[in-house]
CSV table of C-alpha atoms and ligand atoms in Angstrom, one decimal:
chain,number,residue,atom,x,y,z
A,1,MET,CA,9.5,-21.3,-58.8
A,2,THR,CA,6.8,-20.7,-57.1
A,3,ALA,CA,6.6,-18.0,-54.1
A,4,THR,CA,4.2,-18.3,-50.9
A,5,TRP,CA,4.5,-15.7,-49.1
A,6,LEU,CA,3.7,-14.6,-45.0
A,7,ALA,CA,4.4,-10.6,-44.6
A,8,PHE,CA,4.5,-8.6,-41.4
A,9,GLU,CA,3.9,-5.1,-41.3
A,10,THR,CA,5.0,-3.8,-37.8
A,11,SER,CA,6.5,-0.5,-38.8
A,12,CYS,CA,4.0,2.1,-36.4
A,13,ASP,CA,1.0,1.6,-35.1
A,14,GLU,CA,-0.3,-1.2,-37.6
A,15,THR,CA,-0.2,-4.8,-36.9
A,16,SER,CA,-0.6,-6.2,-40.2
A,17,VAL,CA,0.0,-9.8,-42.0
A,18,ALA,CA,-0.4,-11.0,-45.0
A,19,VAL,CA,-0.4,-14.0,-47.4
A,20,GLY,CA,0.1,-14.3,-51.0
A,21,ARG,CA,1.7,-16.4,-53.7
A,22,GLU,CA,2.7,-15.5,-57.4
A,23,GLY,CA,1.5,-12.0,-56.6
A,24,CYS,CA,-1.8,-12.4,-55.5
A,25,ILE,CA,-2.7,-11.6,-52.2
A,26,LEU,CA,-4.5,-15.1,-50.3
A,27,ALA,CA,-5.2,-12.6,-47.0
A,28,ASN,CA,-4.4,-8.8,-45.8
A,29,LEU,CA,-5.3,-8.4,-42.2
A,30,VAL,CA,-4.7,-5.0,-40.7
A,31,SER,CA,-5.3,-4.7,-36.9
A,32,SER,CA,-5.2,-0.9,-35.9
A,33,GLN,CA,-3.5,0.6,-32.7
A,34,ALA,CA,-5.2,4.3,-33.3
A,35,LYS,CA,-7.9,4.1,-30.5
A,36,LEU,CA,-5.4,3.4,-28.3
A,37,HIS,CA,-2.8,6.1,-28.9
A,38,ALA,CA,-5.7,8.7,-29.7
A,39,GLU,CA,-5.9,9.0,-25.9
A,40,TYR,CA,-2.2,10.5,-25.6
A,41,GLY,CA,-3.1,12.3,-29.2
A,42,GLY,CA,-0.5,10.5,-31.0
A,43,VAL,CA,1.4,7.3,-31.3
A,44,VAL,CA,4.0,6.1,-27.9
A,45,PRO,CA,6.2,4.2,-29.2
A,46,GLU,CA,6.8,1.6,-26.4
A,47,LEU,CA,2.8,1.2,-26.1
A,48,ALA,CA,2.9,0.3,-30.0
A,49,ALA,CA,5.8,-2.5,-29.8
A,50,ARG,CA,3.8,-3.9,-26.3
A,51,GLU,CA,0.8,-3.9,-28.6
A,52,HIS,CA,2.6,-5.8,-31.8
A,53,LEU,CA,3.8,-8.2,-29.0
A,54,ARG,CA,0.4,-8.9,-28.1
A,55,ASN,CA,-1.2,-9.4,-31.4
A,56,LEU,CA,0.8,-10.4,-34.1
A,57,PRO,CA,0.5,-14.2,-32.8
A,58,ALA,CA,-3.1,-13.9,-32.8
A,59,VAL,CA,-2.9,-11.7,-36.4
A,60,ALA,CA,-0.8,-14.2,-38.1
A,61,ARG,CA,-2.5,-17.4,-37.4
A,62,GLU,CA,-5.9,-15.7,-38.3
A,63,THR,CA,-4.0,-14.5,-41.6
A,64,LEU,CA,-3.1,-17.8,-42.3
A,65,ALA,CA,-6.1,-19.9,-41.8
A,66,GLY,CA,-8.1,-17.0,-43.6
A,67,ALA,CA,-5.5,-17.6,-46.8
A,68,GLY,CA,-5.9,-21.7,-46.2
A,69,VAL,CA,-2.0,-21.5,-46.1
A,70,PRO,CA,-0.2,-23.9,-43.7
A,71,SER,CA,2.9,-22.3,-42.3
A,72,THR,CA,4.6,-25.1,-44.0
A,73,ALA,CA,3.8,-24.0,-47.4
A,74,LEU,CA,5.7,-20.8,-46.8
A,75,ASP,CA,8.6,-20.2,-49.3
A,76,LEU,CA,10.1,-17.3,-47.9
A,77,ILE,CA,9.0,-14.6,-45.1
A,78,ALA,CA,8.8,-10.9,-45.7
A,79,VAL,CA,9.1,-8.2,-43.1
A,80,THR,CA,9.4,-4.6,-43.2
A,81,GLN,CA,13.0,-3.4,-41.7
A,82,GLY,CA,13.3,0.0,-41.3
A,83,PRO,CA,12.4,3.2,-41.3
A,84,GLY,CA,9.8,3.3,-38.2
A,85,LEU,CA,9.8,3.1,-35.0
A,86,PRO,CA,12.5,1.2,-33.1
A,87,SER,CA,10.9,-1.2,-30.9
A,88,ALA,CA,7.7,-1.5,-33.2
A,89,LEU,CA,9.7,-2.5,-35.9
A,90,MET,CA,12.1,-4.9,-33.7
A,91,VAL,CA,8.5,-6.9,-32.8
A,92,GLY,CA,8.0,-7.9,-36.6
A,93,LEU,CA,12.1,-8.4,-37.7
A,94,LYS,CA,12.3,-11.1,-34.9
A,95,ALA,CA,8.7,-12.5,-35.3
A,96,ALA,CA,10.1,-13.0,-39.2
A,97,GLN,CA,13.8,-14.1,-38.3
A,98,SER,CA,12.3,-17.0,-36.0
A,99,MET,CA,10.1,-18.1,-38.7
A,100,ALA,CA,12.4,-17.9,-41.1
A,101,PHE,CA,14.8,-20.3,-38.8
A,102,ALA,CA,12.1,-22.7,-37.6
A,103,LEU,CA,10.4,-23.3,-41.1
A,104,ARG,CA,14.7,-23.2,-42.7
A,105,LYS,CA,12.7,-20.5,-45.4
A,106,PRO,CA,14.6,-16.9,-46.7
A,107,TRP,CA,13.7,-13.5,-45.1
A,108,TYR,CA,13.6,-10.5,-46.4
A,109,GLY,CA,13.9,-7.3,-45.0
A,110,ILE,CA,11.9,-4.7,-47.1
A,111,HIS,CA,12.5,-0.5,-47.0
A,112,HIS,CA,9.1,0.9,-45.8
A,113,HIS,CA,8.8,3.3,-48.4
A,114,GLU,CA,10.1,0.8,-51.5
A,115,ALA,CA,7.0,-1.1,-49.8
A,116,HIS,CA,4.7,2.3,-50.6
A,117,LEU,CA,6.0,3.0,-53.6
A,118,TYR,CA,5.0,-0.1,-55.1
A,119,SER,CA,1.2,-0.3,-53.8
A,120,PRO,CA,-0.1,1.1,-56.8
A,121,TRP,CA,1.2,-1.8,-58.7
A,122,ILE,CA,-1.8,-3.9,-56.8
A,123,GLY,CA,-5.5,-4.0,-57.3
A,124,GLY,CA,-8.6,-5.3,-58.9
A,125,GLN,CA,-11.1,-8.3,-58.0
A,126,PRO,CA,-9.0,-10.8,-56.1
A,127,LEU,CA,-6.1,-8.4,-55.5
A,128,ARG,CA,-3.3,-8.7,-57.0
A,129,ALA,CA,0.6,-7.2,-58.3
A,130,ARG,CA,-0.1,-6.6,-61.6
A,131,PHE,CA,3.4,-5.5,-62.4
A,132,ALA,CA,2.9,-6.3,-66.2
A,133,ASP,CA,1.7,-3.0,-66.4
A,134,PHE,CA,4.8,-1.1,-64.8
A,135,GLN,CA,5.7,1.7,-66.6
A,136,PRO,CA,8.8,4.0,-65.6
A,137,ASN,CA,6.8,6.8,-63.7
A,138,VAL,CA,7.7,9.6,-61.0
A,139,ALA,CA,6.1,8.3,-57.7
A,140,LEU,CA,5.0,10.7,-54.7
A,141,VAL,CA,5.3,8.5,-51.4
A,142,VAL,CA,3.2,10.3,-48.9
A,143,SER,CA,2.4,9.3,-45.1
A,144,GLY,CA,2.7,10.3,-41.9
A,145,GLY,CA,6.8,9.7,-41.6
A,146,HIS,CA,7.5,10.6,-45.3
A,147,THR,CA,7.1,12.9,-48.6
A,148,LEU,CA,9.3,11.4,-50.8
A,149,LEU,CA,9.6,12.2,-54.7
A,150,VAL,CA,10.6,9.4,-56.8
A,151,ARG,CA,12.0,8.6,-60.5
A,152,VAL,CA,11.1,4.8,-61.0
A,153,LYS,CA,13.3,4.2,-64.3
A,154,ARG,CA,12.4,0.3,-63.9
A,155,GLU,CA,11.4,-2.3,-61.5
A,156,PHE,CA,14.1,-1.5,-58.0
A,157,GLU,CA,16.2,1.1,-59.8
A,158,HIS,CA,14.8,4.3,-58.1
A,159,GLN,CA,16.3,8.0,-58.2
A,160,VAL,CA,15.3,10.3,-55.1
A,161,LEU,CA,14.4,13.3,-56.7
A,162,GLY,CA,13.4,15.3,-53.4
A,163,SER,CA,11.8,14.7,-49.8
A,164,THR,CA,10.8,16.9,-47.0
A,165,LEU,CA,13.2,19.0,-45.4
A,166,ASP,CA,11.2,19.0,-42.0
A,167,ASP,CA,8.1,17.5,-41.4
A,168,ALA,CA,6.3,15.1,-43.4
A,169,ALA,CA,2.6,15.9,-45.2
A,170,GLY,CA,0.7,13.4,-43.0
A,171,GLU,CA,2.9,15.3,-40.0
A,172,CYS,CA,1.3,18.3,-40.8
A,173,PHE,CA,-2.0,17.2,-40.7
A,174,ASP,CA,-1.9,15.3,-37.8
A,175,LYS,CA,-0.2,18.2,-36.1
A,176,VAL,CA,-2.6,20.8,-37.6
A,177,ALA,CA,-5.5,18.8,-36.6
A,178,LYS,CA,-4.0,18.4,-32.9
A,179,LEU,CA,-3.5,22.2,-33.1
A,180,ILE,CA,-7.7,22.5,-33.5
A,181,GLY,CA,-8.5,19.9,-30.6
A,182,LEU,CA,-9.1,17.1,-33.1
A,183,PRO,CA,-8.2,13.5,-32.3
A,184,TYR,CA,-5.2,11.3,-33.5
A,185,PRO,CA,-4.8,10.2,-36.4
A,186,GLY,CA,-6.0,14.0,-38.1
A,187,GLY,CA,-5.8,13.6,-41.1
A,188,PRO,CA,-8.9,11.6,-42.4
A,189,VAL,CA,-11.0,13.9,-39.6
A,190,VAL,CA,-9.1,17.0,-41.0
A,191,ASP,CA,-10.2,15.5,-44.2
A,192,GLN,CA,-13.3,14.6,-43.4
A,193,LEU,CA,-14.3,18.5,-42.1
A,194,ALA,CA,-12.8,19.7,-44.6
A,195,ALA,CA,-14.8,18.3,-47.4
A,196,GLU,CA,-17.7,20.7,-46.3
A,197,GLY,CA,-15.3,23.9,-45.6
A,198,ASP,CA,-14.8,26.8,-47.7
A,199,PRO,CA,-10.6,26.2,-48.8
A,200,GLY,CA,-10.5,30.3,-49.7
A,201,ARG,CA,-12.1,31.6,-46.8
A,202,PHE,CA,-8.3,31.4,-45.0
A,203,GLU,CA,-5.5,31.4,-47.3
A,204,PHE,CA,-2.2,29.8,-45.8
A,205,PRO,CA,1.3,29.2,-47.5
A,206,ARG,CA,2.2,26.6,-49.6
A,207,PRO,CA,6.0,25.9,-48.5
A,208,LEU,CA,8.8,25.7,-51.8
A,209,LEU,CA,5.7,25.8,-54.0
A,210,ASP,CA,7.8,27.7,-56.6
A,211,ASP,CA,11.1,26.6,-55.4
A,212,ALA,CA,13.5,25.0,-58.5
A,213,THR,CA,14.0,21.6,-56.3
A,214,ASP,CA,11.8,18.5,-55.5
A,215,GLU,CA,12.2,19.0,-51.6
A,216,PHE,CA,9.0,19.9,-49.5
A,217,SER,CA,8.6,21.9,-46.5
A,218,PHE,CA,5.5,21.5,-44.4
A,219,SER,CA,6.6,22.7,-40.6
A,220,GLY,CA,6.4,26.5,-41.9
A,221,LEU,CA,2.4,25.6,-42.8
A,222,LYS,CA,1.9,24.5,-39.4
A,223,THR,CA,3.4,27.0,-37.3
A,224,ALA,CA,1.4,29.2,-40.0
A,225,VAL,CA,-1.6,27.8,-38.4
A,226,ARG,CA,-0.4,28.1,-34.7
A,227,TYR,CA,0.4,31.8,-35.2
A,228,PHE,CA,-3.4,32.5,-37.3
A,229,LEU,CA,-5.2,30.2,-34.3
A,230,ARG,CA,-2.9,32.4,-31.5
A,231,ASP,CA,-4.2,35.5,-33.1
A,232,HIS,CA,-8.0,33.8,-33.8
A,233,PRO,CA,-9.1,32.2,-30.8
A,234,GLU,CA,-12.2,32.5,-31.3
A,235,LEU,CA,-12.6,30.5,-34.6
A,236,LEU,CA,-12.0,27.6,-32.4
A,237,GLU,CA,-15.3,28.1,-31.0
A,238,GLU,CA,-17.2,28.4,-34.4
A,239,GLY,CA,-18.2,25.0,-36.3
A,240,GLN,CA,-17.8,26.4,-39.8
A,241,ALA,CA,-14.5,28.6,-39.4
A,242,LEU,CA,-13.3,25.1,-38.2
A,243,ARG,CA,-14.5,23.3,-41.7
A,244,ASP,CA,-12.8,26.3,-43.1
A,245,LEU,CA,-9.7,26.4,-41.4
A,246,CYS,CA,-9.5,22.5,-42.5
A,247,ALA,CA,-10.4,23.3,-46.2
A,248,GLY,CA,-7.2,26.0,-46.1
A,249,VAL,CA,-5.3,23.9,-44.6
A,250,GLN,CA,-5.5,20.9,-46.9
A,251,ALA,CA,-5.6,22.7,-50.0
A,252,ALA,CA,-2.3,24.3,-49.2
A,253,ILE,CA,-0.8,20.7,-48.5
A,254,VAL,CA,-2.5,19.3,-51.7
A,255,GLU,CA,-1.4,21.7,-53.9
A,256,VAL,CA,2.0,21.7,-53.2
A,257,LEU,CA,2.2,17.9,-53.6
A,258,VAL,CA,0.3,17.8,-56.5
A,259,THR,CA,1.6,20.7,-58.4
A,260,LYS,CA,5.4,19.9,-57.4
A,261,THR,CA,4.6,16.0,-58.5
A,262,VAL,CA,3.6,16.7,-62.1
A,263,ARG,CA,5.9,19.3,-62.3
A,264,ALA,CA,8.5,16.7,-61.9
A,265,ALA,CA,7.1,14.4,-64.0
A,266,ARG,CA,7.0,16.9,-67.0
A,267,ARG,CA,10.3,17.9,-66.8
A,268,LEU,CA,11.7,14.2,-67.1
A,269,GLY,CA,9.4,13.2,-69.6
A,270,VAL,CA,8.1,9.8,-68.0
A,271,LYS,CA,4.3,9.3,-69.1
A,272,CYS,CA,3.2,7.5,-65.9
A,273,VAL,CA,2.6,9.3,-61.7
A,274,THR,CA,2.0,7.1,-59.0
A,275,ALA,CA,0.7,7.8,-55.2
A,276,SER,CA,1.4,5.9,-52.5
A,277,GLY,CA,0.6,6.6,-48.4
A,278,GLY,CA,-1.3,6.9,-46.0
A,279,VAL,CA,-2.1,10.9,-47.3
A,280,THR,CA,-3.2,9.4,-50.4
A,281,CYS,CA,-6.8,8.5,-48.8
A,282,ASN,CA,-7.3,12.1,-49.1
A,283,THR,CA,-10.5,12.8,-50.8
A,284,ALA,CA,-9.2,16.3,-52.4
A,285,PHE,CA,-5.7,15.2,-53.3
A,286,ARG,CA,-7.3,12.3,-55.2
A,287,ARG,CA,-9.7,14.4,-56.7
A,288,ASP,CA,-7.1,17.3,-57.5
A,289,LEU,CA,-4.0,14.6,-58.8
A,290,GLN,CA,-6.5,12.7,-61.2
A,291,MET,CA,-7.4,16.1,-62.8
A,292,ALA,CA,-3.9,17.6,-62.9
A,293,CYS,CA,-2.6,13.8,-64.6
A,294,SER,CA,-6.0,14.2,-67.4
A,295,ALA,CA,-4.7,17.7,-68.0
A,296,ALA,CA,-1.3,17.1,-68.6
A,297,GLY,CA,-1.8,13.9,-70.5
A,298,LEU,CA,0.1,11.4,-67.3
A,299,ASP,CA,-1.6,8.0,-66.5
A,300,LEU,CA,-2.1,8.3,-63.0
A,301,ARG,CA,-2.3,5.5,-60.7
A,302,LEU,CA,-3.4,5.8,-57.2
A,303,ALA,CA,-3.0,3.2,-54.3
A,304,GLU,CA,-6.5,1.9,-53.4
A,305,ARG,CA,-7.7,3.5,-50.2
A,306,GLY,CA,-7.3,0.3,-48.2
A,307,LEU,CA,-3.5,-0.5,-49.3
A,308,SER,CA,-2.6,3.6,-49.3
A,309,THR,CA,-2.2,3.3,-45.1
A,310,ASP,CA,0.2,1.0,-43.7
A,311,ASN,CA,-0.1,-3.4,-44.5
A,312,ALA,CA,1.7,-5.9,-45.1
A,313,ALA,CA,0.9,-7.0,-48.8
A,314,MET,CA,2.5,-4.1,-50.2
A,315,VAL,CA,5.8,-5.8,-48.0
A,316,GLY,CA,5.0,-9.0,-49.4
A,317,VAL,CA,4.8,-8.4,-52.8
A,318,VAL,CA,8.0,-6.0,-52.8
A,319,ALA,CA,9.9,-9.4,-51.0
A,320,GLU,CA,8.3,-12.0,-54.0
A,321,ARG,CA,9.4,-9.8,-56.5
A,322,ARG,CA,13.2,-9.4,-55.0
A,323,TYR,CA,12.7,-13.3,-54.0
A,324,LEU,CA,12.0,-14.4,-57.7
A,325,ARG,CA,14.7,-12.2,-58.8
A,326,GLY,CA,17.4,-14.3,-57.1
A,327,MET,CA,18.2,-11.0,-55.2
A,328,PRO,CA,20.2,-11.9,-51.5
A,329,ALA,CA,18.1,-13.0,-48.2
A,330,GLY,CA,18.7,-11.5,-44.8
A,331,ALA,CA,20.8,-12.8,-42.5
A,332,MET,CA,19.8,-14.4,-38.9
A,333,ASP,CA,22.3,-11.5,-37.2
A,334,GLU,CA,20.6,-8.7,-38.9
A,335,GLU,CA,19.0,-5.4,-37.0
A,336,ILE,CA,16.1,-3.0,-37.3
A,337,ARG,CA,17.6,-0.5,-39.9
A,338,LEU,CA,16.6,3.0,-38.9
A,339,GLY,CA,18.0,5.8,-41.2
A,340,TRP,CA,18.0,3.7,-44.0
A,341,GLU,CA,17.7,5.1,-47.3
A,342,LEU,CA,15.5,4.2,-50.3
A,343,PRO,CA,17.7,1.6,-52.5
A,344,ILE,CA,18.9,3.3,-55.2
A,345,CYS,CA,19.4,-0.3,-57.5
A,346,GLY,CA,18.0,-3.5,-56.8
B,401,KG4,O1,2.0,5.3,-44.5
B,401,KG4,P1,1.3,5.6,-43.1
B,401,KG4,O2,-0.2,5.1,-43.0
B,401,KG4,O3,1.8,5.3,-42.1
B,401,KG4,C1,3.3,6.0,-42.2
B,401,KG4,O4,4.1,5.3,-43.1
B,401,KG4,O5,3.1,7.1,-41.7
B,401,KG4,O6,0.4,7.1,-43.2
B,401,KG4,C2,-0.3,7.9,-42.1
B,401,KG4,C3,-0.7,9.1,-42.3
B,401,KG4,C4,-1.3,9.9,-41.2
B,401,KG4,O7,-0.3,11.1,-41.0
B,401,KG4,C5,-2.2,10.2,-41.1
B,401,KG4,O8,-3.0,10.9,-40.7
B,401,KG4,C6,-2.4,10.2,-43.1
B,401,KG4,O9,-1.7,9.2,-43.2
B,401,KG4,N1,-3.5,9.8,-43.5
B,401,KG4,C7,-4.4,11.0,-44.1
B,401,KG4,C8,-5.8,10.3,-44.7
B,401,KG4,N2,-5.9,9.3,-44.3
B,401,KG4,C9,-4.7,9.3,-43.5
B,401,KG4,N3,-3.9,12.8,-44.4
B,401,KG4,C10,-5.2,13.8,-45.3
B,401,KG4,N4,-6.3,12.7,-45.5
B,401,KG4,C11,-6.9,11.7,-45.4
B,401,KG4,N5,-8.1,10.9,-45.7
B,402,ZN,ZN1,3.6,3.8,-44.1
């Protein structure tokens, strides 16, 4: 059975469309709205939806042309169905359902975190999904919307070990950046500044680091930075202090993520760790997780930087696996799924 797919991802502020066939990614375009939202210091949901509406048809046309695939050759349509920004998700979902209806093909609504979860298994040149290498693993999904630790016993068999009780790690990066006066999205800017900072100069709390559970919490860290800046406003005027501050906050977030992920893998006797989601782009995170995994004798699969942030390729790859396994497709009257929990099985 062949499976040529077209995938849409519009859950936040990236308009992304991808085309793939039998595990190969033929095209994966991402049109970012980050500049537009930077003016407001964060994503404005209605603006995001309007931009998706404006851009999606052109991005889809360009992706199909780049892949050299006519729409008549598609076997299925994939789309992020949730969680995400409601109006933004709706644009992708309605586009997917309309195309599926017009082409008389099935459509698959994919959970956004499940798409991130399998993105470490996509790689190489040319880009392809390498599920033949799949091993049971502990997966960290760490983005602007979520911080999730999952045990993946086999493909599509998930046990959520823990998640964040409040802010996601990426949200913490972004909120701290905003407090310091850095542009949105703050994560990449903090990463850049931290590269020239001293992580030991200012010490920040490591929330729930020694907690016995696999839960995370990052809002206290953000509050600690707020109080710290209230007490030392002069530091905001000093370039090196700002870089040291970024390095200190980053070190706290990274230590919690790395320690809890490796600890869970060791406790469960799992030999492989994966990490995905926007925060996986962070330089210190990639370095420290690699070092911790090597020290613990764990295989590490990190999503490639280009596939860590939101993209449609990861959505299409999961949909293709579901389609080939004969899993049920979506119905035409289905809506976006906002409070959708990560599917446990299947
Ligand atoms: O996965 P993603 O593109 O969208 C969501 O599903 O949320 O992740 C975006 C998040 C943002 O919070 C952004 O600041 C963060 O990932 N991020 C980073 C870096 N690159 C992106 N955080 C820290 N360091 C980075 N280099
Ligand atoms: Zn995401």
